[in-house]
PDB file of C-alpha atoms in Angstrom:
ATOM      1  CA  MET A   1       0.000   0.000   0.000  1.00  0.00           C
ATOM      2  CA  PHE A   2       1.289   3.440  -0.949  1.00  0.00           C
ATOM      3  CA  THR A   3       0.625   6.218   1.522  1.00  0.00           C
ATOM      4  CA  LEU A   4       1.848   9.768   1.820  1.00  0.00           C
ATOM      5  CA  PHE A   5       2.462  11.325   5.158  1.00  0.00           C
ATOM      6  CA  GLY A   6      -0.523  13.304   6.296  1.00  0.00           C
ATOM      7  CA  LEU A   7      -0.822  16.182   8.689  1.00  0.00           C
ATOM      8  CA  PHE A   8      -2.086  14.362  11.717  1.00  0.00           C
ATOM      9  CA  GLY A   9      -0.896  11.938  14.341  1.00  0.00           C
ATOM     10  CA  GLY A  10      -2.063  10.841  17.730  1.00  0.00           C
ATOM     11  CA  PRO A  11      -3.911   7.819  19.047  1.00  0.00           C
ATOM     12  CA  ALA A  12      -6.065   5.434  17.043  1.00  0.00           C
ATOM     13  CA  ARG A  13      -9.337   7.044  16.002  1.00  0.00           C
ATOM     14  CA  THR A  14     -11.104   3.998  14.644  1.00  0.00           C
ATOM     15  CA  ALA A  15     -11.230   1.947  17.864  1.00  0.00           C
ATOM     16  CA  ASP A  16     -14.562   2.257  19.690  1.00  0.00           C
ATOM     17  CA  ALA A  17     -15.626   4.877  17.146  1.00  0.00           C
ATOM     18  CA  LYS A  18     -19.014   6.520  16.952  1.00  0.00           C
ATOM     19  CA  ALA A  19     -19.133   6.359  13.183  1.00  0.00           C
ATOM     20  CA  VAL A  20     -21.371   7.391  10.306  1.00  0.00           C
ATOM     21  CA  VAL A  21     -20.804   5.474   7.062  1.00  0.00           C
ATOM     22  CA  THR A  22     -22.668   6.356   3.860  1.00  0.00           C
ATOM     23  CA  GLY A  23     -23.196   3.717   1.217  1.00  0.00           C
ATOM     24  CA  ALA A  24     -22.948   1.156   4.013  1.00  0.00           C
ATOM     25  CA  GLY A  25     -25.388  -1.272   2.425  1.00  0.00           C
ATOM     26  CA  SER A  26     -22.811  -2.968   0.219  1.00  0.00           C
ATOM     27  CA  GLY A  27     -19.237  -2.945  -1.041  1.00  0.00           C
ATOM     28  CA  ILE A  28     -16.552  -0.903   0.677  1.00  0.00           C
ATOM     29  CA  GLY A  29     -19.144   0.873   2.811  1.00  0.00           C
ATOM     30  CA  ARG A  30     -20.384  -2.391   4.286  1.00  0.00           C
ATOM     31  CA  SER A  31     -16.784  -3.476   4.864  1.00  0.00           C
ATOM     32  CA  PHE A  32     -16.022  -0.200   6.657  1.00  0.00           C
ATOM     33  CA  ALA A  33     -19.049  -0.692   8.897  1.00  0.00           C
ATOM     34  CA  LEU A  34     -18.174  -4.287   9.760  1.00  0.00           C
ATOM     35  CA  GLU A  35     -14.514  -3.503  10.432  1.00  0.00           C
ATOM     36  CA  LEU A  36     -15.448  -0.598  12.689  1.00  0.00           C
ATOM     37  CA  ALA A  37     -17.785  -2.908  14.588  1.00  0.00           C
ATOM     38  CA  ARG A  38     -14.969  -5.431  14.981  1.00  0.00           C
ATOM     39  CA  ARG A  39     -12.955  -2.598  16.527  1.00  0.00           C
ATOM     40  CA  GLY A  40     -15.704  -2.046  19.068  1.00  0.00           C
ATOM     41  CA  GLY A  41     -17.473   0.775  17.284  1.00  0.00           C
ATOM     42  CA  GLU A  42     -21.077   1.869  17.063  1.00  0.00           C
ATOM     43  CA  VAL A  43     -21.946   2.490  13.433  1.00  0.00           C
ATOM     44  CA  ILE A  44     -24.759   4.311  11.675  1.00  0.00           C
ATOM     45  CA  CYS A  45     -25.131   2.431   8.395  1.00  0.00           C
ATOM     46  CA  ALA A  46     -26.635   4.905   5.927  1.00  0.00           C
ATOM     47  CA  ASP A  47     -27.682   3.820   2.454  1.00  0.00           C
ATOM     48  CA  ILE A  48     -30.212   4.833  -0.176  1.00  0.00           C
ATOM     49  CA  ASP A  49     -31.445   1.219  -0.021  1.00  0.00           C
ATOM     50  CA  ALA A  50     -32.930   0.743   3.446  1.00  0.00           C
ATOM     51  CA  ALA A  51     -32.979  -3.049   3.089  1.00  0.00           C
ATOM     52  CA  ARG A  52     -29.276  -3.168   2.302  1.00  0.00           C
ATOM     53  CA  ALA A  53     -28.502  -0.934   5.278  1.00  0.00           C
ATOM     54  CA  ALA A  54     -30.536  -3.249   7.491  1.00  0.00           C
ATOM     55  CA  GLY A  55     -28.610  -6.200   6.082  1.00  0.00           C
ATOM     56  CA  THR A  56     -25.342  -4.641   7.187  1.00  0.00           C
ATOM     57  CA  VAL A  57     -26.732  -4.039  10.666  1.00  0.00           C
ATOM     58  CA  GLU A  58     -27.817  -7.679  10.795  1.00  0.00           C
ATOM     59  CA  LEU A  59     -24.250  -8.752   9.982  1.00  0.00           C
ATOM     60  CA  ILE A  60     -22.905  -6.450  12.688  1.00  0.00           C
ATOM     61  CA  GLY A  61     -25.269  -8.125  15.127  1.00  0.00           C
ATOM     62  CA  GLN A  62     -23.532 -11.432  14.436  1.00  0.00           C
ATOM     63  CA  LEU A  63     -20.162 -10.056  15.564  1.00  0.00           C
ATOM     64  CA  PRO A  64     -18.938 -10.310  19.158  1.00  0.00           C
ATOM     65  CA  THR A  65     -18.395  -6.544  19.316  1.00  0.00           C
ATOM     66  CA  GLY A  66     -19.949  -3.429  17.873  1.00  0.00           C
ATOM     67  CA  LYS A  67     -23.416  -2.063  17.325  1.00  0.00           C
ATOM     68  CA  GLY A  68     -25.213  -0.923  14.189  1.00  0.00           C
ATOM     69  CA  HIS A  69     -28.109   1.346  13.241  1.00  0.00           C
ATOM     70  CA  ALA A  70     -29.711   1.376   9.784  1.00  0.00           C
ATOM     71  CA  VAL A  71     -30.705   4.727   8.269  1.00  0.00           C
ATOM     72  CA  GLN A  72     -32.090   5.377   4.793  1.00  0.00           C
ATOM     73  CA  CYS A  73     -30.271   8.293   3.167  1.00  0.00           C
ATOM     74  CA  ASP A  74     -29.871   9.660  -0.361  1.00  0.00           C
ATOM     75  CA  VAL A  75     -26.517  11.463  -0.228  1.00  0.00           C
ATOM     76  CA  SER A  76     -27.348  13.570  -3.294  1.00  0.00           C
ATOM     77  CA  ASP A  77     -30.070  15.264  -1.215  1.00  0.00           C
ATOM     78  CA  ARG A  78     -28.595  17.951   1.053  1.00  0.00           C
ATOM     79  CA  GLY A  79     -31.601  17.822   3.341  1.00  0.00           C
ATOM     80  CA  ALA A  80     -31.125  14.080   3.793  1.00  0.00           C
ATOM     81  CA  ILE A  81     -27.525  14.619   4.929  1.00  0.00           C
ATOM     82  CA  GLU A  82     -28.615  17.341   7.335  1.00  0.00           C
ATOM     83  CA  LEU A  83     -31.208  14.939   8.742  1.00  0.00           C
ATOM     84  CA  LEU A  84     -28.569  12.194   8.960  1.00  0.00           C
ATOM     85  CA  ALA A  85     -26.386  14.475  11.077  1.00  0.00           C
ATOM     86  CA  LYS A  86     -29.267  15.169  13.450  1.00  0.00           C
ATOM     87  CA  GLN A  87     -30.054  11.470  13.693  1.00  0.00           C
ATOM     88  CA  ALA A  88     -26.404  10.704  14.423  1.00  0.00           C
ATOM     89  CA  GLN A  89     -26.248  13.216  17.262  1.00  0.00           C
ATOM     90  CA  GLU A  90     -29.433  11.764  18.732  1.00  0.00           C
ATOM     91  CA  ILE A  91     -28.257   8.152  18.446  1.00  0.00           C
ATOM     92  CA  PHE A  92     -24.803   8.895  19.839  1.00  0.00           C
ATOM     93  CA  ALA A  93     -26.037  11.463  22.369  1.00  0.00           C
ATOM     94  CA  GLY A  94     -23.379  13.746  20.953  1.00  0.00           C
ATOM     95  CA  ALA A  95     -21.121  14.166  17.967  1.00  0.00           C
ATOM     96  CA  PRO A  96     -19.839  11.251  15.906  1.00  0.00           C
ATOM     97  CA  THR A  97     -16.111  10.645  16.128  1.00  0.00           C
ATOM     98  CA  LEU A  98     -15.721   9.412  12.547  1.00  0.00           C
ATOM     99  CA  VAL A  99     -17.545  10.190   9.301  1.00  0.00           C
ATOM    100  CA  ILE A 100     -16.915   8.085   6.200  1.00  0.00           C
ATOM    101  CA  ASN A 101     -18.294   9.637   3.011  1.00  0.00           C
ATOM    102  CA  ASN A 102     -18.283   6.475   0.934  1.00  0.00           C
ATOM    103  CA  ALA A 103     -21.489   6.356  -1.134  1.00  0.00           C
ATOM    104  CA  GLY A 104     -20.752   6.372  -4.833  1.00  0.00           C
ATOM    105  CA  VAL A 105     -21.707   5.022  -8.244  1.00  0.00           C
ATOM    106  CA  GLY A 106     -19.837   3.836 -11.313  1.00  0.00           C
ATOM    107  CA  ILE A 107     -20.210   5.380 -14.744  1.00  0.00           C
ATOM    108  CA  GLY A 108     -18.143   5.005 -17.897  1.00  0.00           C
ATOM    109  CA  GLY A 109     -17.740   3.909 -21.470  1.00  0.00           C
ATOM    110  CA  LYS A 110     -18.648   7.114 -23.329  1.00  0.00           C
ATOM    111  CA  PRO A 111     -16.410  10.018 -24.426  1.00  0.00           C
ATOM    112  CA  VAL A 112     -17.119  13.641 -23.592  1.00  0.00           C
ATOM    113  CA  GLY A 113     -19.877  14.838 -25.883  1.00  0.00           C
ATOM    114  CA  ASP A 114     -21.728  11.533 -25.732  1.00  0.00           C
ATOM    115  CA  ILE A 115     -22.205  11.206 -21.977  1.00  0.00           C
ATOM    116  CA  GLY A 116     -25.384  13.233 -21.650  1.00  0.00           C
ATOM    117  CA  PHE A 117     -26.245  15.767 -18.974  1.00  0.00           C
ATOM    118  CA  ASP A 118     -28.524  13.406 -17.072  1.00  0.00           C
ATOM    119  CA  ASP A 119     -25.579  11.078 -16.495  1.00  0.00           C
ATOM    120  CA  TRP A 120     -23.335  14.004 -15.518  1.00  0.00           C
ATOM    121  CA  ASP A 121     -25.913  15.192 -12.997  1.00  0.00           C
ATOM    122  CA  TRP A 122     -26.390  11.689 -11.609  1.00  0.00           C
ATOM    123  CA  ALA A 123     -22.679  10.955 -11.188  1.00  0.00           C
ATOM    124  CA  LEU A 124     -21.723  14.331  -9.738  1.00  0.00           C
ATOM    125  CA  GLY A 125     -24.807  14.428  -7.524  1.00  0.00           C
ATOM    126  CA  ILE A 126     -23.850  11.219  -5.745  1.00  0.00           C
ATOM    127  CA  ASN A 127     -20.066  10.956  -6.082  1.00  0.00           C
ATOM    128  CA  LEU A 128     -19.142  14.608  -5.559  1.00  0.00           C
ATOM    129  CA  TRP A 129     -22.046  16.487  -4.021  1.00  0.00           C
ATOM    130  CA  GLY A 130     -22.696  13.618  -1.633  1.00  0.00           C
ATOM    131  CA  VAL A 131     -19.186  14.095  -0.233  1.00  0.00           C
ATOM    132  CA  VAL A 132     -19.451  17.891  -0.307  1.00  0.00           C
ATOM    133  CA  TYR A 133     -22.667  17.728   1.712  1.00  0.00           C
ATOM    134  CA  GLY A 134     -21.118  15.263   4.137  1.00  0.00           C
ATOM    135  CA  CYS A 135     -18.086  17.473   4.734  1.00  0.00           C
ATOM    136  CA  GLU A 136     -20.044  20.733   4.930  1.00  0.00           C
ATOM    137  CA  VAL A 137     -22.586  19.332   7.384  1.00  0.00           C
ATOM    138  CA  PHE A 138     -20.366  17.203   9.619  1.00  0.00           C
ATOM    139  CA  THR A 139     -17.183  19.308   9.783  1.00  0.00           C
ATOM    140  CA  PRO A 140     -18.728  22.011  12.019  1.00  0.00           C
ATOM    141  CA  ILE A 141     -20.054  19.276  14.316  1.00  0.00           C
ATOM    142  CA  LEU A 142     -16.593  17.737  14.633  1.00  0.00           C
ATOM    143  CA  ARG A 143     -15.031  21.176  15.128  1.00  0.00           C
ATOM    144  CA  GLU A 144     -17.400  21.898  17.982  1.00  0.00           C
ATOM    145  CA  ALA A 145     -16.616  18.502  19.526  1.00  0.00           C
ATOM    146  CA  GLY A 146     -12.907  19.274  19.258  1.00  0.00           C
ATOM    147  CA  ARG A 147     -11.776  16.040  17.621  1.00  0.00           C
ATOM    148  CA  GLY A 148     -12.721  13.361  15.141  1.00  0.00           C
ATOM    149  CA  GLY A 149     -11.982  12.035  11.698  1.00  0.00           C
ATOM    150  CA  ILE A 150     -13.263  12.192   8.127  1.00  0.00           C
ATOM    151  CA  ILE A 151     -12.547   9.569   5.478  1.00  0.00           C
ATOM    152  CA  ASN A 152     -13.617  10.406   1.927  1.00  0.00           C
ATOM    153  CA  VAL A 153     -13.702   7.667  -0.689  1.00  0.00           C
ATOM    154  CA  ALA A 154     -12.350   8.892  -4.013  1.00  0.00           C
ATOM    155  CA  SER A 155     -10.625   6.720  -6.620  1.00  0.00           C
ATOM    156  CA  ALA A 156      -7.404   6.428  -8.569  1.00  0.00           C
ATOM    157  CA  ALA A 157      -9.606   7.668 -11.416  1.00  0.00           C
ATOM    158  CA  GLY A 158      -9.350  11.075  -9.759  1.00  0.00           C
ATOM    159  CA  PHE A 159      -5.737  11.358 -10.892  1.00  0.00           C
ATOM    160  CA  ALA A 160      -5.551   8.720 -13.648  1.00  0.00           C
ATOM    161  CA  ALA A 161      -8.004  10.583 -15.930  1.00  0.00           C
ATOM    162  CA  ALA A 162      -8.559   7.571 -18.187  1.00  0.00           C
ATOM    163  CA  PRO A 163     -10.492   8.121 -21.448  1.00  0.00           C
ATOM    164  CA  SER A 164     -14.247   7.449 -21.617  1.00  0.00           C
ATOM    165  CA  MET A 165     -14.624   7.980 -17.870  1.00  0.00           C
ATOM    166  CA  ALA A 166     -14.928  11.762 -17.683  1.00  0.00           C
ATOM    167  CA  ALA A 167     -17.951  11.994 -15.386  1.00  0.00           C
ATOM    168  CA  TYR A 168     -16.471   9.495 -12.941  1.00  0.00           C
ATOM    169  CA  ASN A 169     -12.994  11.031 -13.173  1.00  0.00           C
ATOM    170  CA  VAL A 170     -14.252  14.543 -12.504  1.00  0.00           C
ATOM    171  CA  SER A 171     -16.353  13.444  -9.551  1.00  0.00           C
ATOM    172  CA  LYS A 172     -13.450  11.632  -7.899  1.00  0.00           C
ATOM    173  CA  ALA A 173     -10.914  14.370  -8.673  1.00  0.00           C
ATOM    174  CA  GLY A 174     -13.269  16.739  -6.896  1.00  0.00           C
ATOM    175  CA  VAL A 175     -13.343  14.471  -3.851  1.00  0.00           C
ATOM    176  CA  MET A 176      -9.542  14.406  -3.796  1.00  0.00           C
ATOM    177  CA  SER A 177      -9.274  18.191  -4.027  1.00  0.00           C
ATOM    178  CA  LEU A 178     -11.940  18.689  -1.370  1.00  0.00           C
ATOM    179  CA  SER A 179     -10.116  16.296   0.955  1.00  0.00           C
ATOM    180  CA  GLU A 180      -6.775  18.027   0.427  1.00  0.00           C
ATOM    181  CA  THR A 181      -8.327  21.418   1.070  1.00  0.00           C
ATOM    182  CA  LEU A 182     -10.143  20.207   4.167  1.00  0.00           C
ATOM    183  CA  ALA A 183      -6.941  18.638   5.516  1.00  0.00           C
ATOM    184  CA  ALA A 184      -5.143  21.966   5.108  1.00  0.00           C
ATOM    185  CA  GLU A 185      -7.964  23.862   6.797  1.00  0.00           C
ATOM    186  CA  LEU A 186      -8.001  21.427   9.717  1.00  0.00           C
ATOM    187  CA  ASN A 187      -4.232  21.396  10.147  1.00  0.00           C
ATOM    188  CA  GLY A 188      -3.450  22.132  13.773  1.00  0.00           C
ATOM    189  CA  THR A 189      -6.754  20.718  15.007  1.00  0.00           C
ATOM    190  CA  ASP A 190      -7.466  17.238  16.316  1.00  0.00           C
ATOM    191  CA  ILE A 191      -9.579  16.351  13.284  1.00  0.00           C
ATOM    192  CA  ALA A 192      -7.923  14.024  10.769  1.00  0.00           C
ATOM    193  CA  VAL A 193      -8.729  13.685   7.073  1.00  0.00           C
ATOM    194  CA  THR A 194      -7.973  10.698   4.850  1.00  0.00           C
ATOM    195  CA  VAL A 195      -8.852  10.185   1.191  1.00  0.00           C
ATOM    196  CA  LEU A 196      -8.986   6.671  -0.267  1.00  0.00           C
ATOM    197  CA  CYS A 197      -7.938   6.309  -3.922  1.00  0.00           C
ATOM    198  CA  PRO A 198      -8.164   2.669  -5.076  1.00  0.00           C
ATOM    199  CA  THR A 199      -8.268   1.306  -8.596  1.00  0.00           C
ATOM    200  CA  PHE A 200     -10.415  -1.815  -8.795  1.00  0.00           C
ATOM    201  CA  VAL A 201     -12.151  -3.232  -5.741  1.00  0.00           C
ATOM    202  CA  LYS A 202     -14.363  -6.312  -5.906  1.00  0.00           C
ATOM    203  CA  THR A 203     -17.766  -4.716  -5.266  1.00  0.00           C
ATOM    204  CA  ASN A 204     -21.123  -4.270  -7.011  1.00  0.00           C
ATOM    205  CA  VAL A 205     -20.205  -0.791  -8.295  1.00  0.00           C
ATOM    206  CA  PHE A 206     -20.009  -2.189 -11.832  1.00  0.00           C
ATOM    207  CA  THR A 207     -23.432  -3.828 -11.897  1.00  0.00           C
ATOM    208  CA  ASP A 208     -25.187  -0.983 -10.069  1.00  0.00           C
ATOM    209  CA  GLY A 209     -23.689   1.780 -12.217  1.00  0.00           C
ATOM    210  CA  ARG A 210     -24.228   3.235 -15.660  1.00  0.00           C
ATOM    211  CA  ILE A 211     -21.409   1.544 -17.551  1.00  0.00           C
ATOM    212  CA  THR A 212     -21.486   0.414 -21.165  1.00  0.00           C
ATOM    213  CA  PRO A 213     -21.292  -3.377 -21.686  1.00  0.00           C
ATOM    214  CA  ALA A 214     -17.772  -3.378 -23.153  1.00  0.00           C
ATOM    215  CA  SER A 215     -16.434  -1.150 -20.395  1.00  0.00           C
ATOM    216  CA  MET A 216     -18.160  -3.224 -17.737  1.00  0.00           C
ATOM    217  CA  ASN A 217     -16.627  -6.411 -19.109  1.00  0.00           C
ATOM    218  CA  LEU A 218     -13.151  -4.850 -19.113  1.00  0.00           C
ATOM    219  CA  SER A 219     -13.601  -3.436 -15.609  1.00  0.00           C
ATOM    220  CA  GLN A 220     -14.732  -6.787 -14.243  1.00  0.00           C
ATOM    221  CA  GLN A 221     -11.726  -8.513 -15.822  1.00  0.00           C
ATOM    222  CA  LEU A 222      -9.330  -5.954 -14.325  1.00  0.00           C
ATOM    223  CA  ALA A 223     -11.018  -6.297 -10.947  1.00  0.00           C
ATOM    224  CA  ARG A 224     -10.419 -10.047 -11.072  1.00  0.00           C
ATOM    225  CA  TRP A 225      -6.760  -9.556 -12.003  1.00  0.00           C
ATOM    226  CA  THR A 226      -5.757  -6.600  -9.847  1.00  0.00           C
ATOM    227  CA  GLY A 227      -8.664  -5.878  -7.536  1.00  0.00           C
ATOM    228  CA  LEU A 228      -8.495  -6.170  -3.769  1.00  0.00           C
ATOM    229  CA  SER A 229     -11.362  -7.283  -1.582  1.00  0.00           C
ATOM    230  CA  ALA A 230     -13.480  -4.575  -0.008  1.00  0.00           C
ATOM    231  CA  ASP A 231     -12.624  -5.947   3.440  1.00  0.00           C
ATOM    232  CA  ASN A 232      -8.913  -5.608   2.731  1.00  0.00           C
ATOM    233  CA  VAL A 233      -9.240  -2.038   1.490  1.00  0.00           C
ATOM    234  CA  ALA A 234     -11.444  -0.956   4.394  1.00  0.00           C
ATOM    235  CA  ALA A 235      -9.145  -2.369   7.078  1.00  0.00           C
ATOM    236  CA  ARG A 236      -6.031  -0.871   5.501  1.00  0.00           C
ATOM    237  CA  THR A 237      -7.697   2.505   5.133  1.00  0.00           C
ATOM    238  CA  LEU A 238      -8.772   2.589   8.775  1.00  0.00           C
ATOM    239  CA  ASP A 239      -5.236   1.672   9.830  1.00  0.00           C
ATOM    240  CA  ALA A 240      -3.845   4.452   7.636  1.00  0.00           C
ATOM    241  CA  HIS A 241      -6.303   6.922   9.140  1.00  0.00           C
ATOM    242  CA  ASP A 242      -5.122   5.925  12.604  1.00  0.00           C
ATOM    243  CA  GLY A 243      -1.576   6.574  11.404  1.00  0.00           C
ATOM    244  CA  GLY A 244      -2.432  10.105  10.325  1.00  0.00           C
ATOM    245  CA  ARG A 245      -2.223   9.471   6.592  1.00  0.00           C
ATOM    246  CA  LEU A 246      -3.896  11.801   4.136  1.00  0.00           C
ATOM    247  CA  TYR A 247      -3.711   9.656   0.982  1.00  0.00           C
ATOM    248  CA  VAL A 248      -4.347   5.928   0.764  1.00  0.00           C
ATOM    249  CA  VAL A 249      -3.511   4.360  -2.610  1.00  0.00           C
ATOM    250  CA  PRO A 250      -3.810   0.655  -1.831  1.00  0.00           C
ATOM    251  CA  GLN A 251      -2.836  -1.061  -5.085  1.00  0.00           C
ATOM    252  CA  LEU A 252       0.413  -1.295  -7.035  1.00  0.00           C
ATOM    253  CA  ASP A 253      -1.173  -0.278 -10.342  1.00  0.00           C
ATOM    254  CA  ALA A 254      -2.559   2.886  -8.766  1.00  0.00           C
ATOM    255  CA  THR A 255       0.830   3.662  -7.224  1.00  0.00           C
ATOM    256  CA  VAL A 256       2.526   3.353 -10.616  1.00  0.00           C
ATOM    257  CA  ILE A 257      -0.058   5.647 -12.212  1.00  0.00           C
ATOM    258  CA  TRP A 258       0.364   8.143  -9.358  1.00  0.00           C
ATOM    259  CA  HIS A 259       4.127   8.453  -9.946  1.00  0.00           C
ATOM    260  CA  LEU A 260       3.961   8.384 -13.749  1.00  0.00           C
ATOM    261  CA  LYS A 261       1.394  11.181 -13.792  1.00  0.00           C
ATOM    262  CA  ARG A 262       3.474  13.391 -11.500  1.00  0.00           C
ATOM    263  CA  HIS A 263       6.927  12.800 -12.976  1.00  0.00           C
ATOM    264  CA  PHE A 264       6.013  12.502 -16.670  1.00  0.00           C
ATOM    265  CA  PRO A 265       2.679  14.330 -17.102  1.00  0.00           C
ATOM    266  CA  ALA A 266       2.811  14.934 -20.866  1.00  0.00           C
ATOM    267  CA  LEU A 267       4.004  11.412 -21.602  1.00  0.00           C
ATOM    268  CA  TYR A 268       1.313  10.015 -19.342  1.00  0.00           C
ATOM    269  CA  VAL A 269      -1.474  11.861 -21.176  1.00  0.00           C
ATOM    270  CA  ARG A 270      -0.215  10.619 -24.559  1.00  0.00           C
ATOM    271  CA  GLY A 271      -0.059   7.090 -23.206  1.00  0.00           C
ATOM    272  CA  ALA A 272      -3.573   7.342 -21.793  1.00  0.00           C
ATOM    273  CA  GLY A 273      -4.811   8.568 -25.162  1.00  0.00           C
ATOM    274  CA  LEU A 274      -3.192   5.617 -26.933  1.00  0.00           C
ATOM    275  CA  LEU A 275      -4.711   3.226 -24.432  1.00  0.00           C
ATOM    276  CA  GLY A 276      -8.113   4.800 -24.993  1.00  0.00           C
ATOM    277  CA  ARG A 277      -7.862   4.163 -28.739  1.00  0.00           C
ATOM    278  CA  LEU A 278      -7.013   0.522 -28.090  1.00  0.00           C
ATOM    279  CA  LEU A 279      -9.987  -0.095 -25.830  1.00  0.00           C
ATOM    280  CA  PRO A 280     -12.952  -2.043 -27.262  1.00  0.00           C
ATOM    281  CA  ASP A 281     -15.916  -0.130 -28.614  1.00  0.00           C
ATOM    282  CA  ASN A 282     -18.913   0.289 -26.363  1.00  0.00           C
TER     283      ASN A 282
END
């Protein structure tokens, strides 16, 4: 796992956490919730699908430690996030100690000009605005409490900028920039920020997203070859957060892309363009 030193240190923040996790009904979000419960935490499992959220809480109930609460929440709705914050403070009888803005969707397979504004709105509404709302609403609560942590789930797509993924790339690049800005603003406080930037993780993001058949097939193949399990990624991210890390780039392929992009930016863009021309048609 590649990590860059962050701005924060101090004791573990993920043990016995009072946590809010969005998109907790499946994938990485469910894995975050279960791992936090294993660490003795009490977790609000928020998801747009109430049944999936309840399923995560049921799994938490089978663990020897931890406690879960299911909450239905559409992260693209600012009012729903504001309500989630109120519910969290009521459930915890105070501020949460950890907020994980994880909810997201997959979209890809079309070049700019063919994507369509409905798909842009959908992707940015969930992937970017969902995180913006989470940070805007919960950061003042954590500031008032005097400590806590925020983990935002971005993607290596935020810096890889692969062709035919513009809406997804832009949404995740925004999450990265927001996280970096928030970390700078919170420097000197006892509130830590971590941004997760994986490539392929074995989740249902492909089947639940708006991805063309050819792109979905390629993504699923790459996930089988290079993807990590959601449980692995969640545990490593929580450990990195405890270690005060800002960036978490958990896979070798993402690490290579990270360094290529920064040391050879023009060459990287030409290479990405060539790769895009070699990809199968939609």
